[in-house]
GROMACS .gro file of C-alpha atoms in nm:
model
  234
    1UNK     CA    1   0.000   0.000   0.000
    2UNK     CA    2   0.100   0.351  -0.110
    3UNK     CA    3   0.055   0.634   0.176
    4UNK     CA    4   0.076   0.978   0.060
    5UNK     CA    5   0.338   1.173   0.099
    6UNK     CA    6   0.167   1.363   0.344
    7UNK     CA    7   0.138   1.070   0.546
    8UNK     CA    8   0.532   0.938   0.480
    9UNK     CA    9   0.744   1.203   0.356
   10UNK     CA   10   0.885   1.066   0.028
   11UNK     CA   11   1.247   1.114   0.016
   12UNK     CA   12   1.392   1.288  -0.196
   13UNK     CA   13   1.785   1.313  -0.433
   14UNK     CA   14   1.821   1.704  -0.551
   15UNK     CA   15   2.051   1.755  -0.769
   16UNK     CA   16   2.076   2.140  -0.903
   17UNK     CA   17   2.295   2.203  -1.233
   18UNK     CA   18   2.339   2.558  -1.383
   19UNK     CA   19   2.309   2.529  -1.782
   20UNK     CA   20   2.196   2.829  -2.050
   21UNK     CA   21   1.831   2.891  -2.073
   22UNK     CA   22   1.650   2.823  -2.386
   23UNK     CA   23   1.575   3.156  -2.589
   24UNK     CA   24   1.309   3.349  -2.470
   25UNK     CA   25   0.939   3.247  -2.559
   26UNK     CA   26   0.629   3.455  -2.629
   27UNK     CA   27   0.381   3.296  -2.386
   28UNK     CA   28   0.088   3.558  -2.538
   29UNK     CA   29  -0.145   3.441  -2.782
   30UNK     CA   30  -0.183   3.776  -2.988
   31UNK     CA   31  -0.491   3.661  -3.167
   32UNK     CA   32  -0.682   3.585  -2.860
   33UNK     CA   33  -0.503   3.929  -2.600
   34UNK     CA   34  -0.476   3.653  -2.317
   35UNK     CA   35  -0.107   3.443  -2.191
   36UNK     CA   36  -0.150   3.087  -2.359
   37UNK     CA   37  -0.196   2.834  -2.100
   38UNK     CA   38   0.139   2.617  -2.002
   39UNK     CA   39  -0.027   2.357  -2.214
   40UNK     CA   40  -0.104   2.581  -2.510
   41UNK     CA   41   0.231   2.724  -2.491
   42UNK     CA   42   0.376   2.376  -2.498
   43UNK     CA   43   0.184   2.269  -2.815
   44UNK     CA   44   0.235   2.562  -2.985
   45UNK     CA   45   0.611   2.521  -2.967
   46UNK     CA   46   0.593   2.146  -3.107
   47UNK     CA   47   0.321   2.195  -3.361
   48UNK     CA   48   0.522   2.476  -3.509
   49UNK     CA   49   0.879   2.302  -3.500
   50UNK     CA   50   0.678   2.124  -3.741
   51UNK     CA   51   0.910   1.822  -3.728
   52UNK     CA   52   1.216   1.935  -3.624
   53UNK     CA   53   1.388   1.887  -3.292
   54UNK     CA   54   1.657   2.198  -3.374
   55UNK     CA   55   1.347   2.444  -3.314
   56UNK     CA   56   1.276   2.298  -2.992
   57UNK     CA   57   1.437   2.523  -2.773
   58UNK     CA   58   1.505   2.286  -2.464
   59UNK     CA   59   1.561   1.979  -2.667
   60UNK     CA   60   1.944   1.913  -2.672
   61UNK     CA   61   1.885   1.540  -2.903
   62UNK     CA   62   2.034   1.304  -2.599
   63UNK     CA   63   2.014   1.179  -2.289
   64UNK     CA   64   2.043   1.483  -2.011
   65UNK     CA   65   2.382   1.424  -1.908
   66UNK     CA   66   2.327   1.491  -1.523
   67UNK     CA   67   2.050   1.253  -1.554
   68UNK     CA   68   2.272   0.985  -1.717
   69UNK     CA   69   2.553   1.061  -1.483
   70UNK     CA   70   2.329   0.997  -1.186
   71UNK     CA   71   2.144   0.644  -1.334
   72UNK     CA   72   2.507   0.523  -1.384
   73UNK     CA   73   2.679   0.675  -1.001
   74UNK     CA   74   2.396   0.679  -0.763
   75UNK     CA   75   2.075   0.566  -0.901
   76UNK     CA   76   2.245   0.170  -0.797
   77UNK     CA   77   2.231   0.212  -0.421
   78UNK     CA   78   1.894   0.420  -0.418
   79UNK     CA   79   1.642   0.211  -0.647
   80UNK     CA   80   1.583  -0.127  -0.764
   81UNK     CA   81   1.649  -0.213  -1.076
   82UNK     CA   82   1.341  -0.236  -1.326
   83UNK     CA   83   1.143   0.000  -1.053
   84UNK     CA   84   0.836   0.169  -1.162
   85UNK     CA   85   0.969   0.517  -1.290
   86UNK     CA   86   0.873   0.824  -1.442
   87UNK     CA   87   0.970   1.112  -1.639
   88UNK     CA   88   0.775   1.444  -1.606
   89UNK     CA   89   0.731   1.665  -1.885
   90UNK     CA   90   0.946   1.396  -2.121
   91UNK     CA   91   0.926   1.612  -2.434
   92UNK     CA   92   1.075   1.429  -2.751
   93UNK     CA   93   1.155   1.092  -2.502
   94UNK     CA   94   1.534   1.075  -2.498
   95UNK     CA   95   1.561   1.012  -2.140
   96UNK     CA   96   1.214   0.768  -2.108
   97UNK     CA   97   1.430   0.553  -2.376
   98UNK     CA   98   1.736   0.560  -2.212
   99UNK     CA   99   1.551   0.435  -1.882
  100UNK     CA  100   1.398   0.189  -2.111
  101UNK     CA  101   1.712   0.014  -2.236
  102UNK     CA  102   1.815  -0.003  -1.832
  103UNK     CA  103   1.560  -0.244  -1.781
  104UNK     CA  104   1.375   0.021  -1.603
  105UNK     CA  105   0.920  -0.031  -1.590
  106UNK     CA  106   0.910   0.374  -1.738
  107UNK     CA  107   0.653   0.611  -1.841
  108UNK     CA  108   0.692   0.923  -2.000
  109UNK     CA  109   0.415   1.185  -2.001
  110UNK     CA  110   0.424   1.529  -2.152
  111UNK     CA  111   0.151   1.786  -2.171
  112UNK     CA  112   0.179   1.818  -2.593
  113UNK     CA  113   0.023   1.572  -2.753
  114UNK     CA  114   0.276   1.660  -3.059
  115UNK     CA  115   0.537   1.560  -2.850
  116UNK     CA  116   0.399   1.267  -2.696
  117UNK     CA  117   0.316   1.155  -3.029
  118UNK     CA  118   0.649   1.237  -3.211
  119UNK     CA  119   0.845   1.054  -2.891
  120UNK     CA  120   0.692   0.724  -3.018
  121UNK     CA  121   0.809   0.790  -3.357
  122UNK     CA  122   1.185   0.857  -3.240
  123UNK     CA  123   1.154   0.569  -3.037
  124UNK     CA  124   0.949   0.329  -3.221
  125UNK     CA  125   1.117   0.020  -2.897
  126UNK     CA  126   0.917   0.186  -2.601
  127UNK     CA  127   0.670   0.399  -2.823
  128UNK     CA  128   0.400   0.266  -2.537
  129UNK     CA  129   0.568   0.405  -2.294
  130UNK     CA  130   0.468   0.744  -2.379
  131UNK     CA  131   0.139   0.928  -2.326
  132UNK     CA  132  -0.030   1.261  -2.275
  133UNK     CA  133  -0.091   1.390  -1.947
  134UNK     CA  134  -0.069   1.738  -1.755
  135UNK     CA  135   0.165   1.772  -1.416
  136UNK     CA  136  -0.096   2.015  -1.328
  137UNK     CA  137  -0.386   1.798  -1.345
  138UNK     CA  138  -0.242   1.436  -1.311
  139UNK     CA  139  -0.453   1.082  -1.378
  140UNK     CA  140  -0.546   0.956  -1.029
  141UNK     CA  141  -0.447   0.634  -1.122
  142UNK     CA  142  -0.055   0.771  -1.102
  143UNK     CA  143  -0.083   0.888  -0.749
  144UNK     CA  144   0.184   0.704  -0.560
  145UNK     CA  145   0.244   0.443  -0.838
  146UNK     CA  146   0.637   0.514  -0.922
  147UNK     CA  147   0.952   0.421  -0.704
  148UNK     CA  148   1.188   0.732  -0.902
  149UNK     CA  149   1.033   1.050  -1.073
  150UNK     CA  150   1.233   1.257  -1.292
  151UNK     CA  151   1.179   1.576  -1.406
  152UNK     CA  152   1.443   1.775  -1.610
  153UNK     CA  153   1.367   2.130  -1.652
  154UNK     CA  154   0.986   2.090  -1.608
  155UNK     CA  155   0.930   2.281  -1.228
  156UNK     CA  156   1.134   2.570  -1.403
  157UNK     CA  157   0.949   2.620  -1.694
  158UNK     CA  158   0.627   2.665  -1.491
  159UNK     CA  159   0.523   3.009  -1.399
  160UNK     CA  160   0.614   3.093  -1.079
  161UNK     CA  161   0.256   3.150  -0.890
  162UNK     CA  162   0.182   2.792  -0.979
  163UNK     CA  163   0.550   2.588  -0.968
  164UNK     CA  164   0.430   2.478  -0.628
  165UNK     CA  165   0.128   2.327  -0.742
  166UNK     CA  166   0.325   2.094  -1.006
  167UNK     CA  167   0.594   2.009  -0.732
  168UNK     CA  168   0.271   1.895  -0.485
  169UNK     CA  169   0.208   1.664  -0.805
  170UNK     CA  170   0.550   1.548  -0.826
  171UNK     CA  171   0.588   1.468  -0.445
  172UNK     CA  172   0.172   1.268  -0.515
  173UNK     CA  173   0.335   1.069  -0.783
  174UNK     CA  174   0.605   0.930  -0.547
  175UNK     CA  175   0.539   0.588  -0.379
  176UNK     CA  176   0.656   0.547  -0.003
  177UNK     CA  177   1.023   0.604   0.019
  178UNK     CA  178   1.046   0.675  -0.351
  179UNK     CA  179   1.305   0.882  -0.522
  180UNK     CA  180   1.257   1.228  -0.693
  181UNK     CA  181   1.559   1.357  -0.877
  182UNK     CA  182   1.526   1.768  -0.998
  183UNK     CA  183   1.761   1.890  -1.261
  184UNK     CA  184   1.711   2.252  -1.336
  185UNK     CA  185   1.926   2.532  -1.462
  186UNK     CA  186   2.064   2.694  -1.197
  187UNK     CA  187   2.101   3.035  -1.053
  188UNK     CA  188   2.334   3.168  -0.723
  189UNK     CA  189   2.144   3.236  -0.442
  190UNK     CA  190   2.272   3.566  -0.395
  191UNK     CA  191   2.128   3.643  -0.804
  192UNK     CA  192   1.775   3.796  -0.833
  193UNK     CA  193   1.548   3.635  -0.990
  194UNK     CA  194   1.418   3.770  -1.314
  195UNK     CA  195   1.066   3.657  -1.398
  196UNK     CA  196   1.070   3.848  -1.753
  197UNK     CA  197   1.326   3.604  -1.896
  198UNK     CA  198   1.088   3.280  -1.899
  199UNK     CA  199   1.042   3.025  -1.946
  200UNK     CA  200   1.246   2.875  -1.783
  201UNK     CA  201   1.331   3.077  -1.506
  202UNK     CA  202   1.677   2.972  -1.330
  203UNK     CA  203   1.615   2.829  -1.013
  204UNK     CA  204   1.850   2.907  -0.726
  205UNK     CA  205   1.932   2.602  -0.460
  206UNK     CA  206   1.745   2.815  -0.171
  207UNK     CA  207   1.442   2.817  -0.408
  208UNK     CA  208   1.478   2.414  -0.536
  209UNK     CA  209   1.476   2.261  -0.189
  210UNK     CA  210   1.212   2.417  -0.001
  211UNK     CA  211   0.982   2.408  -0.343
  212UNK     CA  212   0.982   2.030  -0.281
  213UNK     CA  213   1.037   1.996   0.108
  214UNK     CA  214   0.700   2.245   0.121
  215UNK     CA  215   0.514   1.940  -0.138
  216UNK     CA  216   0.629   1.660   0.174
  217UNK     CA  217   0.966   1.524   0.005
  218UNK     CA  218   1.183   1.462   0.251
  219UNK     CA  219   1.581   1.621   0.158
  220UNK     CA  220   1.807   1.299   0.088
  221UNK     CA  221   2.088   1.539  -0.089
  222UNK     CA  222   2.149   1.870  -0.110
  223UNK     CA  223   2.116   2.104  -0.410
  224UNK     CA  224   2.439   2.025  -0.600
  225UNK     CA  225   2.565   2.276  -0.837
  226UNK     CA  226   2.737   2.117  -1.134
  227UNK     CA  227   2.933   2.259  -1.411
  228UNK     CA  228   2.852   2.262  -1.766
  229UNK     CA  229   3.182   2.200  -1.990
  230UNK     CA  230   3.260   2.506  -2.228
  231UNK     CA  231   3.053   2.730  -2.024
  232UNK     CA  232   3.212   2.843  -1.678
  233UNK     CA  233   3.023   3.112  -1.642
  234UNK     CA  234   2.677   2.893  -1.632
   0.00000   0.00000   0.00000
């Protein structure tokens, strides 16, 4: 049985790495005077890449490398291999696939039914293992079903008055003494925020852990800032 994590704090693995953010988007919808919804903003941005991943601002056509370099250093002594596992906001379904080929029991969901669609078709081996839902409004059938959720980028890229609303969704999808692991462009804490620039919005380590703490994930590691080669200044 599955309590919530309200009832036993998940734990949680934070890991915090500082990379470029995309180019800004235009979250208005001129034709309609109103901000597109996350999920209309989302679409928009796959439908009119129109099949290619280069105009996908956040897709970099691998595997997230702190992601990868956590599956192969820590993810051994934390989860059991072939645990039921996750991947928030998956996008074009590099990192669902490289799950896959671990052996791990993944599902990727992503709010763009473009993407979710065009994930299968990159990844024809685990094409089931993608489908359309909304971290904002998850299927109840998810709630404390997966042993490691992932999310790379995704709390970051939501607007700011509702990020806590998708991290309470994260920290629901956890099962009892499940793992999350947050990767996010990064931010010092001593650097003001600047909301304009969005999405994403850089996410400092004093902003990371208590986002997730204040959802009932219990800290298991710190907020680690990681380089990014070529880029010192990031």
């Amino acid at each position: 049985e599955h309590a919530t994590p309200q009832q036993a704090p998940s734990q949680t693995s934070l890991h915090h790495t500082p990379t470029t953010p995309a180019p800004k988007l235009d979250m208005a919808d001129t034709a309609a005077v109103r901000p597109l919804t996350v999920a209309e903003y989302c679409e928009r941005v796959y439908a009119q890449a129109q099949g290619d991943p280069d105009r996908i601002p956040w897709h970099h056509g691998h595997t997230d490398d702190v992601l990868l370099n956590w599956l192969n250093r820590d993810a051994p002594r934390l989860v059991r291999p072939g645990c039921r596992a996750v991947v928030v906001g998956c996008g074009l379904g590099d990192d669902v696939a490289e799950l896959d080929a671990r052996g791990f029991d993944v599902l990727g969901f992503d709010v763009s039914g473009t993407a979710v669609h065009w994930a299968g078709l990159r990844h024809p081996r685990c094409a089931q293992r993608f489908i359309r839902a909304d971290l904002l409004d998850p299927p109840a059938r998810m709630t404390g079903r997966f042993d490691l959720v992932i999310e790379v980028s995704t709390l970051q890229s939501l607007p700011p008055e509702i990020r806590s609303i998708g991290a309470a969704n994260i920290a629901r999808l956890t099962a009892t003494r499940g793992i999350v692991l947050s990767v996010d462009c990064g931010r010092l804490n001593e650097e003001p925020g600047d909301n304009a620039e969005g999405p994403p919005w850089p996410l400092s380590a004093s902003e990371l852990e208590p986002l997730l703490t204040t959802a009932g994930l219990g800290c298991l590691c710190r907020p680690q800032a990681l380089p990014v080669p070529g880029e010192p200044d990031h």
